[in-house]
XYZ file of C-alpha atoms in Angstrom:
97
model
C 111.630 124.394 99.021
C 115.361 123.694 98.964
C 117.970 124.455 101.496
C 121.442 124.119 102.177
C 121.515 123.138 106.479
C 123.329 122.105 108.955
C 121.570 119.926 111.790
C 121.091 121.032 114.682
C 119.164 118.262 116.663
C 117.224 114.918 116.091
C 114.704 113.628 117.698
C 113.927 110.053 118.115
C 111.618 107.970 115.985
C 108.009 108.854 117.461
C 104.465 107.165 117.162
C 101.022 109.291 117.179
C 97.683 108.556 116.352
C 95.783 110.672 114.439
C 92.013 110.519 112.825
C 91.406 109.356 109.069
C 89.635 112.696 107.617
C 87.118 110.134 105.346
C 86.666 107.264 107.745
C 87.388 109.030 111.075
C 89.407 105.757 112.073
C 92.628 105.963 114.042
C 95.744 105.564 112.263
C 99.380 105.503 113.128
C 102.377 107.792 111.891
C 105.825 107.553 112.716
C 108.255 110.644 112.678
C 111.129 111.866 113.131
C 111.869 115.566 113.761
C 115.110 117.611 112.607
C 116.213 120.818 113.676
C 117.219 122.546 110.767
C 119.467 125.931 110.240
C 120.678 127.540 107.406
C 122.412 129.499 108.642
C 119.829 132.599 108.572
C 116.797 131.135 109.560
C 116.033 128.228 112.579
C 113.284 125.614 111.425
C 111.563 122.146 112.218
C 111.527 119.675 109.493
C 109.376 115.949 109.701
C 110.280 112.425 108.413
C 107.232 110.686 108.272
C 106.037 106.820 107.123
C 108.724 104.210 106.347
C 111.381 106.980 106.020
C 111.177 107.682 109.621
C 111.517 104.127 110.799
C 114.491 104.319 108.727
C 116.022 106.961 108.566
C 119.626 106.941 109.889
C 121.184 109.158 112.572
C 122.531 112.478 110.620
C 125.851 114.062 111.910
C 125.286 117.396 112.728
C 128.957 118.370 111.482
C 128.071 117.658 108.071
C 126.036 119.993 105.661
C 123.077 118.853 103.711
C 121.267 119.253 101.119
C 117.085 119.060 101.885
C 113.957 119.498 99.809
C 110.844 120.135 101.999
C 106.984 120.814 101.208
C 104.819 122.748 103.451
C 101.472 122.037 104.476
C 98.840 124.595 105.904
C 96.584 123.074 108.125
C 93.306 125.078 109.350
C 90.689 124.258 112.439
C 88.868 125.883 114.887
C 88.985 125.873 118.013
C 87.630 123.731 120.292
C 88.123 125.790 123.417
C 88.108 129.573 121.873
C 86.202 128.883 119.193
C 88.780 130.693 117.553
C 89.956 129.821 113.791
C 93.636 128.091 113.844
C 96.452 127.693 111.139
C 99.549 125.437 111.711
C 102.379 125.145 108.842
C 104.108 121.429 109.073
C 107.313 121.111 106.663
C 108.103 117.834 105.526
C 111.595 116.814 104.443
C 111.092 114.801 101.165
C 114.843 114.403 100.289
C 117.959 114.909 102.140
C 121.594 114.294 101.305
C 125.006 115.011 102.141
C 126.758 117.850 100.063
């Protein structure tokens, strides 16, 4: 996906652990989170890795040009039992315009 946004907010540079789906170890991410708009629609937007520890504070004057993936992510449950789907969209590429 490609966009033309502004920036709305920016979070700091955050650390989670998560579980290795093979090993089951814990592992480290960092991310950032943007606030994206283009002017129609209002979404979220990750940095992850090395690009989050540095990536640079955006001015959220300026326009941009971003190219995001989506990821569908399915589980069940734990409490409910009920069967869950969460969409994450990473930004891959962002520039000024």
């Amino acid at each position: 996906m490609e966009r033309i946004v502004r920036i709305l907010n920016q979070s700091p540079l955050a650390t989670r652990q998560y579980p290795d789906k093979k090993t089951g170890e814990q592992k480290v991410i960092n991310t950032v989170t943007l606030k994206l708009t283009d002017g129609t629609d209002t979404f979220l937007g990750e940095i992850t890795g090395e690009r989050a520890v540095n990536c640079p504070k955006f001015d959220p004057q300026y326009i941009y040009k971003v190219q995001c993936s989506m990821v569908v992510r399915e589980w069940d449950s734990s409490q409910s039992g009920e069967h869950m789907q969460a969409t994450t969209i990473y930004v891959d590429k962002i520039n000024l315009i």
